[in-house]
PDB file of N, CA, C and O in Angstrom:
ATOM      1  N   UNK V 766      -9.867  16.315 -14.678  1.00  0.00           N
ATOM      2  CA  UNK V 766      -8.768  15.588 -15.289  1.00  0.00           C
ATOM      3  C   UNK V 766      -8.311  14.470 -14.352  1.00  0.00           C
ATOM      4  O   UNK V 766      -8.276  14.577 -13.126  1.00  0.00           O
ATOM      5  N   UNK V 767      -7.926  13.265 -15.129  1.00  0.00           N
ATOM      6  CA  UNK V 767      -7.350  12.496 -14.167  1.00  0.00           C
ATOM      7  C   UNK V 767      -6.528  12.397 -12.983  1.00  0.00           C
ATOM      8  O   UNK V 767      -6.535  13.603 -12.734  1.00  0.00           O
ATOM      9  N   UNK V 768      -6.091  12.088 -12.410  1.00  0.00           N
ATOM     10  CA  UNK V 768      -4.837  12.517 -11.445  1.00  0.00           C
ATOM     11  C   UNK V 768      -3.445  11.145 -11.784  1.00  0.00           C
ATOM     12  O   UNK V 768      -2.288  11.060 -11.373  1.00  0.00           O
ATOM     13  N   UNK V 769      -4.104  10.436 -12.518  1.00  0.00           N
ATOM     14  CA  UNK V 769      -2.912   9.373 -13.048  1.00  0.00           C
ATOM     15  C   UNK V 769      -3.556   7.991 -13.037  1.00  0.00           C
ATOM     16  O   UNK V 769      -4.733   7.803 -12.731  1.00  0.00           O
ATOM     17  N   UNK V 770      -2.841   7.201 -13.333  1.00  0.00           N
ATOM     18  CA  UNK V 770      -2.941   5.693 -13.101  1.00  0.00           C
ATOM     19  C   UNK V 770      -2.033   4.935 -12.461  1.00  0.00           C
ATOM     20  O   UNK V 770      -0.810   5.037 -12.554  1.00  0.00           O
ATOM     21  N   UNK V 771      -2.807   3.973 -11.639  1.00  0.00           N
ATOM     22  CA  UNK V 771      -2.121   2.763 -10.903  1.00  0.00           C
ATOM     23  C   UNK V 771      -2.046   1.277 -11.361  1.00  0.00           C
ATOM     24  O   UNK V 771      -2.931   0.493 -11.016  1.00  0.00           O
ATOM     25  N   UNK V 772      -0.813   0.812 -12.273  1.00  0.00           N
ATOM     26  CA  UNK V 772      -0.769  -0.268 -12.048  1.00  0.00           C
ATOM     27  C   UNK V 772      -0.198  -1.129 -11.314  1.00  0.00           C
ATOM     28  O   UNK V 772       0.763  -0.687 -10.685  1.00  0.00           O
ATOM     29  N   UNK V 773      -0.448  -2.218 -11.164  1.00  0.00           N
ATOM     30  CA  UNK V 773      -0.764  -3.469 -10.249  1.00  0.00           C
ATOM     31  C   UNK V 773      -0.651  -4.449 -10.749  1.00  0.00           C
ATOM     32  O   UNK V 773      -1.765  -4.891 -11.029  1.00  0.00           O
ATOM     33  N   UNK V 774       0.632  -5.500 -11.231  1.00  0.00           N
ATOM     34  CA  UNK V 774       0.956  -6.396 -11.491  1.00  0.00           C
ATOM     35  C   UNK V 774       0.424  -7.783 -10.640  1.00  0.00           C
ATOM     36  O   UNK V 774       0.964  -8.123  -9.587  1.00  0.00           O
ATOM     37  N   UNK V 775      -0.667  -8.499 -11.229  1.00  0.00           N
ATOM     38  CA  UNK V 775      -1.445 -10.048 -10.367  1.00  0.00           C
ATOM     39  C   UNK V 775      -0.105 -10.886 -10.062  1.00  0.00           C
ATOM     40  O   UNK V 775      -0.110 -11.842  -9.286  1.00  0.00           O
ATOM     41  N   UNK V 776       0.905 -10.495 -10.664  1.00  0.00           N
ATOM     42  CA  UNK V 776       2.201 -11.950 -10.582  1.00  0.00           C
ATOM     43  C   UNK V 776       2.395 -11.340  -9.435  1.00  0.00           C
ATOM     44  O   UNK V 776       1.899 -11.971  -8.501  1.00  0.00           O
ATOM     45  N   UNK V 777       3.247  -9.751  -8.943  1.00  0.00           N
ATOM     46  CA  UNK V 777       3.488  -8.892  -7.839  1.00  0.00           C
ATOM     47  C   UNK V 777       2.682  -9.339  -6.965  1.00  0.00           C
ATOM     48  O   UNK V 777       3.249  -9.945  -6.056  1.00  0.00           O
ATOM     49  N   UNK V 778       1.215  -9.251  -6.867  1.00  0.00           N
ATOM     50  CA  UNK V 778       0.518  -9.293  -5.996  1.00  0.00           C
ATOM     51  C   UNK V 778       0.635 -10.785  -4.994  1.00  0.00           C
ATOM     52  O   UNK V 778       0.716 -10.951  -3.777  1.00  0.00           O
ATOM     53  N   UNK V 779       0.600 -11.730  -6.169  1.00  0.00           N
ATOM     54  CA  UNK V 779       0.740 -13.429  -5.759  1.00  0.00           C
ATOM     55  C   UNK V 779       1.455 -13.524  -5.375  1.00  0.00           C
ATOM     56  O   UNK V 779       1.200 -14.198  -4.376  1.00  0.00           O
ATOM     57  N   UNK V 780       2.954 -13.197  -5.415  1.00  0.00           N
ATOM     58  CA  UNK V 780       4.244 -13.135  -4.737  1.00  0.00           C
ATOM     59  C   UNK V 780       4.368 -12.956  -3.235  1.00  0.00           C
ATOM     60  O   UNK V 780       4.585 -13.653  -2.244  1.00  0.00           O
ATOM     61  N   UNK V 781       4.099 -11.546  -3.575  1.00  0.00           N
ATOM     62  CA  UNK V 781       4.297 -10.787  -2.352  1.00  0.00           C
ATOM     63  C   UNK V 781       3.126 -11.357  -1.088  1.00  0.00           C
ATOM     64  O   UNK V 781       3.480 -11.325   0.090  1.00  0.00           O
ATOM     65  N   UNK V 782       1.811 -11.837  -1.454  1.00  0.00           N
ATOM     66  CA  UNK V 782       1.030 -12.266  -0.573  1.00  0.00           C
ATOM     67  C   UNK V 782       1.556 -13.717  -0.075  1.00  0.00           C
ATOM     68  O   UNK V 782       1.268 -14.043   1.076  1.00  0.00           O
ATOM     69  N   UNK V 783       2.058 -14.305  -0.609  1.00  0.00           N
ATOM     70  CA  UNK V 783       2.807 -15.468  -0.416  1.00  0.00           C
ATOM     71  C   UNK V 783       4.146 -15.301   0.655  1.00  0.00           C
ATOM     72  O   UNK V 783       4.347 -15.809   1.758  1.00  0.00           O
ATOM     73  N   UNK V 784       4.944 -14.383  -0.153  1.00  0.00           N
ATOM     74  CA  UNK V 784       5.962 -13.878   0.905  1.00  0.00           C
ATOM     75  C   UNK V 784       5.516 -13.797   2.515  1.00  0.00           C
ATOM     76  O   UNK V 784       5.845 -14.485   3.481  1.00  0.00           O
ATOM     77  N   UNK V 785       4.705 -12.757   2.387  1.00  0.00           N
ATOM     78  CA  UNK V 785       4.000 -12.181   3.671  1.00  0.00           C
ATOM     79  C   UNK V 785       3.315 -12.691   4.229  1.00  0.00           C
ATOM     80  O   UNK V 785       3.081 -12.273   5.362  1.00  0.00           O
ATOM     81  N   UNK V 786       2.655 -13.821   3.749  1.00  0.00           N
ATOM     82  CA  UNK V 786       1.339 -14.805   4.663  1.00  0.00           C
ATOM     83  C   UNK V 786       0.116 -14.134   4.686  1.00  0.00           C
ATOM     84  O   UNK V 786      -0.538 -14.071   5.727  1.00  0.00           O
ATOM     85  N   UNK V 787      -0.192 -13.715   3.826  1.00  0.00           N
ATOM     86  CA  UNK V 787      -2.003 -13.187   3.811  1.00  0.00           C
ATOM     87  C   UNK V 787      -2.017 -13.116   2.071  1.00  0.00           C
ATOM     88  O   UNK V 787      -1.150 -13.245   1.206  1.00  0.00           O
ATOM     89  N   UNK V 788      -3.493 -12.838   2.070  1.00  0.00           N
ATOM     90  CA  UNK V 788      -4.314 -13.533   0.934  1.00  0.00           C
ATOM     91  C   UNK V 788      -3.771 -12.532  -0.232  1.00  0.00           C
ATOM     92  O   UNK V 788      -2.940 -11.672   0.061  1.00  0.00           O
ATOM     93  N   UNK V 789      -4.287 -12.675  -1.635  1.00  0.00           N
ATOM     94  CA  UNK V 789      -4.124 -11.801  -2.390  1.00  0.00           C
ATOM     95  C   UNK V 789      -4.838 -10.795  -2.168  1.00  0.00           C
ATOM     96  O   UNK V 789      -4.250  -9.737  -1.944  1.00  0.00           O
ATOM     97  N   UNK V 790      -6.173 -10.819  -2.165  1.00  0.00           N
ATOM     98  CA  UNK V 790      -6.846  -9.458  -2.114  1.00  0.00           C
ATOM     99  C   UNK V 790      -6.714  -8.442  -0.956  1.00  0.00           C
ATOM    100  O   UNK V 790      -7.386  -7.424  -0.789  1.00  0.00           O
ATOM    101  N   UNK V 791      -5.532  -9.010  -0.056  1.00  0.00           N
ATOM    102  CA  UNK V 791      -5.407  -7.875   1.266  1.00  0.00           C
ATOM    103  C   UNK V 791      -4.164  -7.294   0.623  1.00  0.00           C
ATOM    104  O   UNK V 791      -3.842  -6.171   1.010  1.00  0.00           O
ATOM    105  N   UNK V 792      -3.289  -7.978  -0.450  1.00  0.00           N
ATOM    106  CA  UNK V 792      -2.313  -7.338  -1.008  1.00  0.00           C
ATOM    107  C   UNK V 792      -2.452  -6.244  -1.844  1.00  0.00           C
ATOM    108  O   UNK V 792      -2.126  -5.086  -1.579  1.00  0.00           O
ATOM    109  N   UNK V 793      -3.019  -6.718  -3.008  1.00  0.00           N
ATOM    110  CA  UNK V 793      -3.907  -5.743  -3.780  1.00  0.00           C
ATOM    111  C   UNK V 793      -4.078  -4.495  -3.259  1.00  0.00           C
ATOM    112  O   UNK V 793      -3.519  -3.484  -3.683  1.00  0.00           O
ATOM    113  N   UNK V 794      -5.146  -4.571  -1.983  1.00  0.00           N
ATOM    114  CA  UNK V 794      -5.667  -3.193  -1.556  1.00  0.00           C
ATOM    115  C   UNK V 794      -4.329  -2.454  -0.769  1.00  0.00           C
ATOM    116  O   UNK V 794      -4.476  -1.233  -0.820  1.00  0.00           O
ATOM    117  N   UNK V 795      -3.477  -2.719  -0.288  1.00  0.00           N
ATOM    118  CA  UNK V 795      -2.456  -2.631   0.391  1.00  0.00           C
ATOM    119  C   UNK V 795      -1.726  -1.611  -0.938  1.00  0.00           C
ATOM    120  O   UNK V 795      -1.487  -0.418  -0.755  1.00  0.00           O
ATOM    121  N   UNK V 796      -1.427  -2.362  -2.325  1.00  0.00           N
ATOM    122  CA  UNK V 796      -0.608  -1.701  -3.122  1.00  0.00           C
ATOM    123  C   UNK V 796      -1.667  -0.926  -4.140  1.00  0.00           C
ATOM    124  O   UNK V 796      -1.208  -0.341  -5.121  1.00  0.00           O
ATOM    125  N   UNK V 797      -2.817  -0.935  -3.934  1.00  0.00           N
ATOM    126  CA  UNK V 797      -3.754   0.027  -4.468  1.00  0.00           C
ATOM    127  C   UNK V 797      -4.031   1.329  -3.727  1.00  0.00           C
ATOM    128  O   UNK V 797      -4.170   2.366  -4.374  1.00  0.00           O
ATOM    129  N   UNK V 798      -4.144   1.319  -1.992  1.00  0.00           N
ATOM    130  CA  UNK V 798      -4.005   2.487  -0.857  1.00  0.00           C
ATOM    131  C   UNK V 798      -2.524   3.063  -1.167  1.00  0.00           C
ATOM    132  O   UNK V 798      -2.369   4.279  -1.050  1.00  0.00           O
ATOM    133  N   UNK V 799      -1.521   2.326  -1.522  1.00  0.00           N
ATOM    134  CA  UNK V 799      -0.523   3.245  -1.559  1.00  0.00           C
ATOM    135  C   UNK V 799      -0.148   4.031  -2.726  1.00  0.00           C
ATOM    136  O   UNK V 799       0.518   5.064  -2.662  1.00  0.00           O
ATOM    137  N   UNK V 800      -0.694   3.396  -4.022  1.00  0.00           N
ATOM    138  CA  UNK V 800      -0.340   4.115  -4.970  1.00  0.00           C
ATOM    139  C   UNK V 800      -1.124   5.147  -4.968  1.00  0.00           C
ATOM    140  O   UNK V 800      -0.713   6.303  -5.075  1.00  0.00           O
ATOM    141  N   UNK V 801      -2.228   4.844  -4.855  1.00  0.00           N
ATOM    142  CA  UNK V 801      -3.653   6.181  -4.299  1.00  0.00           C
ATOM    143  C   UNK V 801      -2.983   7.436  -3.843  1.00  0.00           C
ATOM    144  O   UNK V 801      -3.016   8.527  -4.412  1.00  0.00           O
ATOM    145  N   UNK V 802      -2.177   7.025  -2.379  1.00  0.00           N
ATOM    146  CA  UNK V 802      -1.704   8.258  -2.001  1.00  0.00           C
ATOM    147  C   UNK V 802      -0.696   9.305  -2.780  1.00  0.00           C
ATOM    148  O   UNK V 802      -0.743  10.531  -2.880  1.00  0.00           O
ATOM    149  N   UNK V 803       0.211   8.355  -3.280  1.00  0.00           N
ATOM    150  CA  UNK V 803       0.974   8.482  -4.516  1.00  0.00           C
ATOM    151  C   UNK V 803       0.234  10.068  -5.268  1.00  0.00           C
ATOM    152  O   UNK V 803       0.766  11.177  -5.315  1.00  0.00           O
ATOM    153  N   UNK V 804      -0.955   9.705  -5.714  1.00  0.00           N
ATOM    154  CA  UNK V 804      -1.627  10.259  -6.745  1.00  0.00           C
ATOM    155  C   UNK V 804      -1.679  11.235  -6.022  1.00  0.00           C
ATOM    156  O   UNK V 804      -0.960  12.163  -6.390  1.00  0.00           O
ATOM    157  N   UNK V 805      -2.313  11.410  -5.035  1.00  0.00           N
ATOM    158  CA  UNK V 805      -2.968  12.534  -4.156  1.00  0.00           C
ATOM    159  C   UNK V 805      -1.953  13.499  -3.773  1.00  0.00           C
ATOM    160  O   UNK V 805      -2.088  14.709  -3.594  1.00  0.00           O
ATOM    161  N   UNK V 806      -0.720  12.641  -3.657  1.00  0.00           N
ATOM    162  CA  UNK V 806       0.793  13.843  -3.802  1.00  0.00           C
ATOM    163  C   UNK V 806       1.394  13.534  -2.239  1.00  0.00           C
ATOM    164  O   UNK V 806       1.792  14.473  -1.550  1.00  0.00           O
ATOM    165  N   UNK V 807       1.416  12.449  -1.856  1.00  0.00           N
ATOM    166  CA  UNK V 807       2.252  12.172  -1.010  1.00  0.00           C
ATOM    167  C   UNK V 807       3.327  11.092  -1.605  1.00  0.00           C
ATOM    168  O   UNK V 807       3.228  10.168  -2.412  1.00  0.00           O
ATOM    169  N   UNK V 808       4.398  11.635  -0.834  1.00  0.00           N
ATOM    170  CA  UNK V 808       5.070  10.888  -1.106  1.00  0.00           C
ATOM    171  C   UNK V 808       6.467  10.847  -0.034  1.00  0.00           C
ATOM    172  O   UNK V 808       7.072  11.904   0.149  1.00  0.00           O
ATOM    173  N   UNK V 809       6.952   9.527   0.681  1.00  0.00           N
ATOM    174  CA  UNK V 809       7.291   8.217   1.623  1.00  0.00           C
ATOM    175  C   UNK V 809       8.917   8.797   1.541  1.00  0.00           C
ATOM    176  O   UNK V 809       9.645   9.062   2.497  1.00  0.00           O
ATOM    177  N   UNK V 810       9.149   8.873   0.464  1.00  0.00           N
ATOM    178  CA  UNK V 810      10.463   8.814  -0.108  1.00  0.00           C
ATOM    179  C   UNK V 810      11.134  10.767   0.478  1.00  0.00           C
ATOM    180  O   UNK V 810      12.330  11.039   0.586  1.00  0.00           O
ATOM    181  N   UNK V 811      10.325  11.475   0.666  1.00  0.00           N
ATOM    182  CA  UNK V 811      10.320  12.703   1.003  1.00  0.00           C
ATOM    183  C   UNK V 811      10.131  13.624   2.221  1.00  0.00           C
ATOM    184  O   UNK V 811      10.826  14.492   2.750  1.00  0.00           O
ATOM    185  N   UNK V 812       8.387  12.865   2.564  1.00  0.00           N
ATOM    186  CA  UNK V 812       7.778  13.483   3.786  1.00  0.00           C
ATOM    187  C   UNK V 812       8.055  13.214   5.024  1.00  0.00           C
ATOM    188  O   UNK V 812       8.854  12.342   5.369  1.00  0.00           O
ATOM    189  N   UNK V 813       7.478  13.872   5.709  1.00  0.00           N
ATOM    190  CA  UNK V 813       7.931  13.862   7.411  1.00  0.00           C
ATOM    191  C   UNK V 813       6.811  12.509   8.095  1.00  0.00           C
ATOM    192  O   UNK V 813       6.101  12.420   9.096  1.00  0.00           O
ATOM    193  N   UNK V 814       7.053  11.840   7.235  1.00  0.00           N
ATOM    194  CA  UNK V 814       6.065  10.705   7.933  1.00  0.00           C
ATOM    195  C   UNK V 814       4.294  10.915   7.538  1.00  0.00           C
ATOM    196  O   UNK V 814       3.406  10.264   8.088  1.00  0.00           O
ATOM    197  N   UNK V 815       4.112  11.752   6.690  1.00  0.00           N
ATOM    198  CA  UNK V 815       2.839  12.340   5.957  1.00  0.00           C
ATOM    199  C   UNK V 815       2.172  10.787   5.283  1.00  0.00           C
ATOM    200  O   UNK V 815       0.996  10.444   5.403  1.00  0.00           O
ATOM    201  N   UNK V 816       3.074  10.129   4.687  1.00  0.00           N
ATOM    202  CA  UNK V 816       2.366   9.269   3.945  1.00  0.00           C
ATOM    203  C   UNK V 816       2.112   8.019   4.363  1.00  0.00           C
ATOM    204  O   UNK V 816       1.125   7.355   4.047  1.00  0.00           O
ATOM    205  N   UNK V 817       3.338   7.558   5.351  1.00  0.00           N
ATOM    206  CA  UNK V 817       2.870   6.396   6.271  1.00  0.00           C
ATOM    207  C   UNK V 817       1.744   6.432   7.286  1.00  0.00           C
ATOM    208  O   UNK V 817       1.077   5.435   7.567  1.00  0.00           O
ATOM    209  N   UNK V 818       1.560   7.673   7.841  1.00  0.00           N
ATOM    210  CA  UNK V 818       0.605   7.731   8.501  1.00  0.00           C
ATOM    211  C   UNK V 818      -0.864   7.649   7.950  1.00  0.00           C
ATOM    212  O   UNK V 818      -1.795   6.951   8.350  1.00  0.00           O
ATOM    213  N   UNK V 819      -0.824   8.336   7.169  1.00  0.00           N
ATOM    214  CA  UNK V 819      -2.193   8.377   6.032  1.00  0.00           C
ATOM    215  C   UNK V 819      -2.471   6.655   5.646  1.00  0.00           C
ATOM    216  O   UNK V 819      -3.558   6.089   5.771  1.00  0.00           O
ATOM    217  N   UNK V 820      -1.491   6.168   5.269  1.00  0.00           N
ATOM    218  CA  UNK V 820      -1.429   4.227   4.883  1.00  0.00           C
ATOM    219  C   UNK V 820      -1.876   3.853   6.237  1.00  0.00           C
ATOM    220  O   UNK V 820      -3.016   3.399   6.334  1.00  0.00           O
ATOM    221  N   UNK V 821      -1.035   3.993   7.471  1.00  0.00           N
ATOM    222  CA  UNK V 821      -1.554   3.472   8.578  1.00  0.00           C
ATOM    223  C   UNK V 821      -3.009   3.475   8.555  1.00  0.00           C
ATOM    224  O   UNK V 821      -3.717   2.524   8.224  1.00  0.00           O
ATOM    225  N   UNK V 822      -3.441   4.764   8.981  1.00  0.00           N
ATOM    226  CA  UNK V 822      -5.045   4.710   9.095  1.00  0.00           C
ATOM    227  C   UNK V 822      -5.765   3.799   8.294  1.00  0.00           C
ATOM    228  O   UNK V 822      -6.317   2.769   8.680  1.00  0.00           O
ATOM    229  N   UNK V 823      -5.705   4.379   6.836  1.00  0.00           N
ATOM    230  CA  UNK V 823      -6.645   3.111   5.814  1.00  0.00           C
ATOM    231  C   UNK V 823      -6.092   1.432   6.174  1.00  0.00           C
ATOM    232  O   UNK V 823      -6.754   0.455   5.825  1.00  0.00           O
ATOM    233  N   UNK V 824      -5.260   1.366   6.649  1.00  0.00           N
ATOM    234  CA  UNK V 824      -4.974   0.011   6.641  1.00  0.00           C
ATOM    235  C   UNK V 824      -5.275  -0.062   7.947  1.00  0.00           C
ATOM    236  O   UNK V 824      -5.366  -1.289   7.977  1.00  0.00           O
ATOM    237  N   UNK V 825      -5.517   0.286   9.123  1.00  0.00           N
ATOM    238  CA  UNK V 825      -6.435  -0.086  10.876  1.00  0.00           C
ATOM    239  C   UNK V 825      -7.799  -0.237  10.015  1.00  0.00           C
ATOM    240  O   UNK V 825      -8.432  -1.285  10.141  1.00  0.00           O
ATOM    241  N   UNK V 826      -8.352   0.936   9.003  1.00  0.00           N
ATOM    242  CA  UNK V 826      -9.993   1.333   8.852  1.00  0.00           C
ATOM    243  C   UNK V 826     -10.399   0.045   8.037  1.00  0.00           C
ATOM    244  O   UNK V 826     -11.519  -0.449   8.164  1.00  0.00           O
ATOM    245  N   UNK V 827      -9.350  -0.526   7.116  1.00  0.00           N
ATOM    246  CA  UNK V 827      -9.753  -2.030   6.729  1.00  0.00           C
ATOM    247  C   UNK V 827      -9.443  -2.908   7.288  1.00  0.00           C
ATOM    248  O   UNK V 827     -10.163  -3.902   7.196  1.00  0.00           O
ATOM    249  N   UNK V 828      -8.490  -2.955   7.950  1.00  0.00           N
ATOM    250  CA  UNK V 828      -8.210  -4.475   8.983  1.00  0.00           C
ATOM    251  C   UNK V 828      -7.180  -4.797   8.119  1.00  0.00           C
ATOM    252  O   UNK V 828      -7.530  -5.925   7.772  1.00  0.00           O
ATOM    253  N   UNK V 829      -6.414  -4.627   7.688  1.00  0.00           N
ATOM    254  CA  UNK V 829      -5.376  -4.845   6.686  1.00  0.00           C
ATOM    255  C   UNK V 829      -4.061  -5.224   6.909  1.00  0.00           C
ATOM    256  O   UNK V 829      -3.640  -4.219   7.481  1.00  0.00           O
ATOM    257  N   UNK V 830      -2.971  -6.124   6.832  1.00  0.00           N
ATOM    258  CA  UNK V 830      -1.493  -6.044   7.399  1.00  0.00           C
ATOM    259  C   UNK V 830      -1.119  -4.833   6.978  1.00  0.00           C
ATOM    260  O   UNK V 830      -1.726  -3.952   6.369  1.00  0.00           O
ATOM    261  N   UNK V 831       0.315  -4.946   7.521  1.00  0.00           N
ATOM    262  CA  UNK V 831       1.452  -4.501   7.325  1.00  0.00           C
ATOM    263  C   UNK V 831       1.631  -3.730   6.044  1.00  0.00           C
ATOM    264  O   UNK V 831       1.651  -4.320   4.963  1.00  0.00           O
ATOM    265  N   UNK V 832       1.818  -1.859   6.183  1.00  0.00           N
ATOM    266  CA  UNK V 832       1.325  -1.702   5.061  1.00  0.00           C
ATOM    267  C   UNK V 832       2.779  -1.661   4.238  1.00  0.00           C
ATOM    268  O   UNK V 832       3.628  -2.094   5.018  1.00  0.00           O
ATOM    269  N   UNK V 833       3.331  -1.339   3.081  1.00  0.00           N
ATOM    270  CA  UNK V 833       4.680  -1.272   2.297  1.00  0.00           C
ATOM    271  C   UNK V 833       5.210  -0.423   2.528  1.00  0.00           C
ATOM    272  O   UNK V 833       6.199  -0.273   1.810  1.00  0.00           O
ATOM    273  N   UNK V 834       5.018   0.503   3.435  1.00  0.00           N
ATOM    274  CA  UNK V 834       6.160   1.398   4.033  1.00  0.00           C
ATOM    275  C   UNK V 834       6.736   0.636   4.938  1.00  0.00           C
ATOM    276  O   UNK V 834       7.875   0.193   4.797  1.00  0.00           O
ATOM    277  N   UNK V 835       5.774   0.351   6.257  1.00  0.00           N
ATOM    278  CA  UNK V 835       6.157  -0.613   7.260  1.00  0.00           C
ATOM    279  C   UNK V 835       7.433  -1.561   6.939  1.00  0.00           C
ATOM    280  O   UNK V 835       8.599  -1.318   7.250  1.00  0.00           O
ATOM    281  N   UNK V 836       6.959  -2.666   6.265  1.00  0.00           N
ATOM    282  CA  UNK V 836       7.142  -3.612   6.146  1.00  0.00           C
ATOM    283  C   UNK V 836       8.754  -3.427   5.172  1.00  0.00           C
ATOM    284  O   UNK V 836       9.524  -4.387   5.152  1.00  0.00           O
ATOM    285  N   UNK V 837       9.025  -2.438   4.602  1.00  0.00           N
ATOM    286  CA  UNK V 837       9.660  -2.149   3.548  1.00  0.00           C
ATOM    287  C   UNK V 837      11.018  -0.792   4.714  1.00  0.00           C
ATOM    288  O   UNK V 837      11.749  -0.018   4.097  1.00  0.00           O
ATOM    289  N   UNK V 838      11.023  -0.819   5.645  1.00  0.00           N
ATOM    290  CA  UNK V 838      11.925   0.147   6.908  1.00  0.00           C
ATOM    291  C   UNK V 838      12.626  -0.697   7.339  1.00  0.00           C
ATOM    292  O   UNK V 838      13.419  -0.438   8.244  1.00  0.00           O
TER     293      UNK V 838
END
């Protein structure tokens, strides 16, 4: 069975990469890794630092900014 869906607004994405100074597609993956975790059952708003850390890693393992927890403290 599924575990859910992630959407991802292109206007959101253009924005926010603009805001922040990097491209769209590093945004994208940025708000695609986090909703991911989302799914998987973490969740930022709750944990002891469970879900930023998990974002950290994928975002060093791609080379990625600042992930939306970060940036969002």
């Amino acid at each position: 069975a599924p575990l859910g869906s992630i959407a991802i607004s292109i206007d959101f994405v253009k924005e926010k990469a603009k805001e922040y100074g990097h491209n769209v597609e590093d945004e994208f993956l940025l708000l695609f890794i986090h909703g991911l975790l989302h799914l998987l059952g973490f969740d930022h708003e709750v944990d002891s630092g469970e879900h930023r850390q998990k974002e950290e890693e994928l975002i060093k393992k791609y080379n990625l900014p600042n992930s939306l927890i970060v940036r969002n403290s």
